[in-house]
Short mmCIF file of C-alpha atoms in Angstrom, two decimals:
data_model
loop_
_atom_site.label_atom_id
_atom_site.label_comp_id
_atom_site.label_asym_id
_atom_site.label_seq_id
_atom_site.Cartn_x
_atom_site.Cartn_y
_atom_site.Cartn_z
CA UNK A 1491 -3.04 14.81 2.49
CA UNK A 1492 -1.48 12.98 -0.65
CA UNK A 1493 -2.76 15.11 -3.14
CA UNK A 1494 -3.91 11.97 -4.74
CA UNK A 1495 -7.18 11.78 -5.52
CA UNK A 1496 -10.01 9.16 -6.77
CA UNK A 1497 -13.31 8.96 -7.99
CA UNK A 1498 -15.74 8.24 -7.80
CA UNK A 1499 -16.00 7.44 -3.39
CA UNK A 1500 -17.85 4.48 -3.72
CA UNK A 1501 -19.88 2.22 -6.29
CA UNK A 1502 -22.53 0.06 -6.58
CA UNK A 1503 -22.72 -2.40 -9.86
CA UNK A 1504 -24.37 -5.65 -10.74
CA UNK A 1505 -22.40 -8.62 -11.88
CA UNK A 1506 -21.34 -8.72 -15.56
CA UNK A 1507 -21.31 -5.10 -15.68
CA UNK A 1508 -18.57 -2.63 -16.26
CA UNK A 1509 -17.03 -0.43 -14.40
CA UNK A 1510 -14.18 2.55 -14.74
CA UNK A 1511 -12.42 3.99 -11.95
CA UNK A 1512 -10.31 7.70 -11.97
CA UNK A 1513 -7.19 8.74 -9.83
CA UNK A 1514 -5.56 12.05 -10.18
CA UNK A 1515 -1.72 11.37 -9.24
CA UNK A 1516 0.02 14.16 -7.21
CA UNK A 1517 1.62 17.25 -8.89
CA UNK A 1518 5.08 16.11 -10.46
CA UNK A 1519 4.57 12.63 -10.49
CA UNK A 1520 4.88 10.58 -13.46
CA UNK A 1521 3.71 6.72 -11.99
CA UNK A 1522 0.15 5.44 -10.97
CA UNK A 1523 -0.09 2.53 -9.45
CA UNK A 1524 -2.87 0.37 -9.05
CA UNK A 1525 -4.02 -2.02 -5.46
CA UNK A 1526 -7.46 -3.57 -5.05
CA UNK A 1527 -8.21 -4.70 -1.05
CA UNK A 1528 -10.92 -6.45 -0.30
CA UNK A 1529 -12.25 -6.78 3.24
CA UNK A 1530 -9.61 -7.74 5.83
CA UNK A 1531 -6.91 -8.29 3.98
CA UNK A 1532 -4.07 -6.24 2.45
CA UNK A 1533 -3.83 -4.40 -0.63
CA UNK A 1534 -3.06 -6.71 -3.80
CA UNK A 1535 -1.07 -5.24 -6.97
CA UNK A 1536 -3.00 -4.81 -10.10
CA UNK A 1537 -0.71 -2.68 -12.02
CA UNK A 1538 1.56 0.07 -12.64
CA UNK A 1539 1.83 2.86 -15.26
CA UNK A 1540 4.48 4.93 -15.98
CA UNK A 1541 4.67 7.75 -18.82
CA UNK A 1542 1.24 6.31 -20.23
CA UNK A 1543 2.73 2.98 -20.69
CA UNK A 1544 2.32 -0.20 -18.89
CA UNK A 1545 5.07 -0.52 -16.55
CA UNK A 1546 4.15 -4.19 -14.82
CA UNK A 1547 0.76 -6.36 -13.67
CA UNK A 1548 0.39 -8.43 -10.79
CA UNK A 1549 -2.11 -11.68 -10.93
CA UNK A 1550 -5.16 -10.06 -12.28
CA UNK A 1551 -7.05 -11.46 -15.49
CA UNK A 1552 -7.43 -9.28 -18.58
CA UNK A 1553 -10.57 -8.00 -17.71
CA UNK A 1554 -8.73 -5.39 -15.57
CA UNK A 1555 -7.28 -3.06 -17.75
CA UNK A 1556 -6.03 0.34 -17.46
CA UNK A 1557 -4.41 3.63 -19.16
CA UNK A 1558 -2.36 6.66 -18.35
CA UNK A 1559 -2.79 9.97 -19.55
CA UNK A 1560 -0.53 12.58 -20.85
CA UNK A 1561 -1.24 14.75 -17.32
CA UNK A 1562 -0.83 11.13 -15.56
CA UNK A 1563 -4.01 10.69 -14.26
CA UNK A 1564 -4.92 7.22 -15.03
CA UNK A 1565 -8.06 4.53 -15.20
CA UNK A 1566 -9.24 1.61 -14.17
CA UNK A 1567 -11.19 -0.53 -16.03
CA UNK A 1568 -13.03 -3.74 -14.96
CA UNK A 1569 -15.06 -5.87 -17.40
CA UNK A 1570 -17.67 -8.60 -16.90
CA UNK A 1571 -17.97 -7.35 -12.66
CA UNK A 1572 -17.78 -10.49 -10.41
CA UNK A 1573 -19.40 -10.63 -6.97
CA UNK A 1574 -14.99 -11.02 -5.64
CA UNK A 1575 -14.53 -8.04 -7.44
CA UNK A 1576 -16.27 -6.23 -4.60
CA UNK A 1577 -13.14 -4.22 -2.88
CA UNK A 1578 -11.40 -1.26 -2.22
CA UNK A 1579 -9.42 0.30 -5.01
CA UNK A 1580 -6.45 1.87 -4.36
CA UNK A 1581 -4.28 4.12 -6.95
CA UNK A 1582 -1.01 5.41 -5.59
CA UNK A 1583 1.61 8.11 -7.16
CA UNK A 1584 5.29 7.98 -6.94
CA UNK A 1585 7.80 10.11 -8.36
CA UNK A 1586 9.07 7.37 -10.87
CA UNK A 1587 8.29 3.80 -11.24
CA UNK A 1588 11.23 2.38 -9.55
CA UNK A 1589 11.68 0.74 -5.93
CA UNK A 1590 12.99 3.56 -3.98
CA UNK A 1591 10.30 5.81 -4.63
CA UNK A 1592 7.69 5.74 -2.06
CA UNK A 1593 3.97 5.51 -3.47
CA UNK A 1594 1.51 7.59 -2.09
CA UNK A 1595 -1.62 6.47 -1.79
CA UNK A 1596 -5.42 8.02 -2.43
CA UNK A 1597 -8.61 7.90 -0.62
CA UNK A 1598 -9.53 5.04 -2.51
CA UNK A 1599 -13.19 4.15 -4.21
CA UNK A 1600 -15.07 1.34 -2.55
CA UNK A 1601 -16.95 -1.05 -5.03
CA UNK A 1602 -19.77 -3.06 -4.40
CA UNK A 1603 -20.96 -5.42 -7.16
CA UNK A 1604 -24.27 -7.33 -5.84
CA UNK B 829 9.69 -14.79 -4.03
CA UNK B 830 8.57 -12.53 -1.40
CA UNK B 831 6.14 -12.37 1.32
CA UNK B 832 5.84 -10.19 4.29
CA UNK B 833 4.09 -11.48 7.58
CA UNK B 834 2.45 -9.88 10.64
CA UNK B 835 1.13 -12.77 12.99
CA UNK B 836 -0.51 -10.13 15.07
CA UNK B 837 -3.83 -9.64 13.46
CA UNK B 838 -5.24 -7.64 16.15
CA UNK B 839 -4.18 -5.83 19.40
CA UNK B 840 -5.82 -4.10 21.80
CA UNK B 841 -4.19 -1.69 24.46
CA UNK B 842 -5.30 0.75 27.00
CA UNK B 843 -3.89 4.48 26.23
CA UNK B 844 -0.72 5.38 27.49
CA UNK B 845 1.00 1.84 27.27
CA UNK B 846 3.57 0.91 24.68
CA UNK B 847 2.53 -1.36 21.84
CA UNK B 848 5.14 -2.69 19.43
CA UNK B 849 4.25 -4.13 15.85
CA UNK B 850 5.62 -7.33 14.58
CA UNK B 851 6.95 -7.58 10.60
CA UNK B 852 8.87 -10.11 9.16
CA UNK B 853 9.77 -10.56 5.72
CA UNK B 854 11.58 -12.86 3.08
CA UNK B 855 13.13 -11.90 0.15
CA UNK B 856 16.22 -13.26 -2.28
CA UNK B 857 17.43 -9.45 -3.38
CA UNK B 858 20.13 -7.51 -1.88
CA UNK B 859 18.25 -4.71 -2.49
CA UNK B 860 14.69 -3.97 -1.28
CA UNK B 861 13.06 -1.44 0.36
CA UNK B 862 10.03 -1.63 3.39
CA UNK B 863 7.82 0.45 4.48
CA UNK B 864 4.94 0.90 7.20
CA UNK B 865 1.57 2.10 6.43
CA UNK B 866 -1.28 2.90 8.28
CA UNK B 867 -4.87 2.97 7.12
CA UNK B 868 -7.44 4.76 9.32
CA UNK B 869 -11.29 3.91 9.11
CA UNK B 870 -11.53 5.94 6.28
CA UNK B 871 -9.25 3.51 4.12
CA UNK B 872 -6.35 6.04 2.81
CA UNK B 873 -3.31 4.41 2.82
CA UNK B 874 -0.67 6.89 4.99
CA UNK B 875 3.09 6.73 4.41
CA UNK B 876 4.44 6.47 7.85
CA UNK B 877 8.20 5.28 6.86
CA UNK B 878 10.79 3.56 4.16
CA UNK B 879 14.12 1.84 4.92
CA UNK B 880 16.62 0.45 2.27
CA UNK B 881 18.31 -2.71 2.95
CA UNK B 882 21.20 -0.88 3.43
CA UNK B 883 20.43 0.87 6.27
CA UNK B 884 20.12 -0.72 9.76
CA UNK B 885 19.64 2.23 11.26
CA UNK B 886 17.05 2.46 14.07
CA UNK B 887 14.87 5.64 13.68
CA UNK B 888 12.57 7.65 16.02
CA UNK B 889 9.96 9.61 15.00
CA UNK B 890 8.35 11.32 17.41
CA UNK B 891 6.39 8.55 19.66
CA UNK B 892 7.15 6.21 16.49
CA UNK B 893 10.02 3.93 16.49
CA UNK B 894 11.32 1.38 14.13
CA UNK B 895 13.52 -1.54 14.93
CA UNK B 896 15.21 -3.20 11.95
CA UNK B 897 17.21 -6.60 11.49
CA UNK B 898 18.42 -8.11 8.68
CA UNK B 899 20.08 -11.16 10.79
CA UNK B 900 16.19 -11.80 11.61
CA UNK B 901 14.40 -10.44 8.44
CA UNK B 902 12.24 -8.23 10.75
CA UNK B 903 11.06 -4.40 10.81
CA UNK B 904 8.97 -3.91 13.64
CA UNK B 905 7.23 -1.13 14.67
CA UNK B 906 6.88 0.44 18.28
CA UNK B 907 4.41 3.29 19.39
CA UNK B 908 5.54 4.74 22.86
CA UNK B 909 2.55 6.45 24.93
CA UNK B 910 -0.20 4.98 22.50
CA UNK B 911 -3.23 7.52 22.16
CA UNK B 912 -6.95 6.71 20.73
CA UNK B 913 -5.97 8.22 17.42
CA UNK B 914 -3.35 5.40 16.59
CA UNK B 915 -6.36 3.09 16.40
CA UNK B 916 -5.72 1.79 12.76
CA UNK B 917 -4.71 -0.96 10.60
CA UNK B 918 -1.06 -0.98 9.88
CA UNK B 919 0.64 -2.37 6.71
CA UNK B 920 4.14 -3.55 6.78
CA UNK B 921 5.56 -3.92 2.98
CA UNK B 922 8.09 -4.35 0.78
CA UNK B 923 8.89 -3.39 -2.89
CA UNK B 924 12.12 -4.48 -4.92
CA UNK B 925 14.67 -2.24 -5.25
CA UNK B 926 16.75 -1.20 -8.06
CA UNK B 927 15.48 0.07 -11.76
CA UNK B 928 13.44 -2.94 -12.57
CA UNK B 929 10.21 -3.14 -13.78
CA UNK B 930 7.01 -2.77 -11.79
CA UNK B 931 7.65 -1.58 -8.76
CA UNK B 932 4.89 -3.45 -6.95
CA UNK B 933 4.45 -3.45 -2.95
CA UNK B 934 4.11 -6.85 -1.55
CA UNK B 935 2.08 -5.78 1.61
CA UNK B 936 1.40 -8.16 5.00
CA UNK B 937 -1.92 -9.28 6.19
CA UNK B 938 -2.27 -5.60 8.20
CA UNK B 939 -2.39 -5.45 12.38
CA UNK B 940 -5.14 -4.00 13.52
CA UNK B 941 -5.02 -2.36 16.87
CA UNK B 942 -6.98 -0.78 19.10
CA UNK B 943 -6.56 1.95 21.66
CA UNK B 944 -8.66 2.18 24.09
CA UNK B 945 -9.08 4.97 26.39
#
């Protein structure tokens, strides 16, 4: 195990709604790091936070927001839920937010939006 | 930009034979960094390896291997004596190296294989 967690497991919303999503990074890490997979396909970058602050954001619209908090543990927030928002969200730690560090991944929390 | 690409989208072996794991990738830095994945049924993303770009090195890990090649832009991945429990999808990626920003994984399409028994 990671020691990364997430929660909640899974989710079931309705379009339009809004949805946050948790991950608890692993002890000593200071760098969260957001993926969302839908089926079949591999994980896509959202974004990255490191020391509570923004730290990069892949091709995602601004309804997908985020923070970081002091203990590193971080959110995801999606606004105004689309029926392609329906995924797997993954949050990964690393040690810093730089390339050599390898991310570690959580369990992930599947979302449904119907 | 970069892109990583596993043509293999699924494979299917009976236990005990050797199954090898195809990556290729492009990229315009010097430095980078790959990595394999795998992701059970249950969807966690496990850390199987990283290599830097500076480091051709071949490495064996237990029935794992990894073969890498600059000359050919690949990093492919070899299980020797595949058992039931390597059933998985597995990621091949690659994140830029260095002290840039966002350290963001570019992953491939996944390979998902199948061991039967």
């Amino acid at each position: 195990e990671t020691g990364v967690t997430q929660s909640p497991t899974h989710l079931i919303k309705t379009r339009g709604q809004q949805v946050t999503l948790r991950c608890s990074s692993q002890s000593g890490h200071n760098t969260v790091s957001w993926y969302q997979q839908a089926l079949g396909q591999g994980p896509q970058f959202i974004f990255q936070y490191y020391r509570e602050e923004e730290n990069g954001r892949g091709n995602f619209p601004p309804r997908f927001s985020g923070l970081q908090f002091p203990n590193y543990s971080s959110e995801l927030n999606v606004n105004a839920l689309e029926l392609d928002d329906s995924a797997l969200y993954l949050c990964a730690s690393s040690l810093q937010g730089w390339g050599q560090e390898t991310q570690y991944f959580g369990p992930g929390t599947r979302l449904l939006v119907l | 930009a970069q892109k990583v690409t596993q043509a293999q989208t699924e494979i299917s072996v009976v236990e005990k034979e050797d199954v090898t794991l195809d990556c290729v990738y492009e990229t315009r830095d010097t430095t980078y960094y790959l990595f394999w994945y795998k992701q059970p049924p249950s969807g966690e993303l496990v850390f199987l390896i990283r290599r830097n770009s500076f480091d051709e090195q071949n490495e064996i890990s237990g029935r794992y291997s990894w073969n890498f090649q600059k000359s050919t832009s690949s990093f492919n991945f070899t299980i020797t004596a595949s058992q039931v429990v390597d059933s998985a999808v597995y990621f091949c990626a690659l994140i830029r190296g260095g002290y840039s920003s966002a350290s963001k994984i570019i992953f491939g399409s996944g390979t998902r294989l199948s061991i039967r028994p």
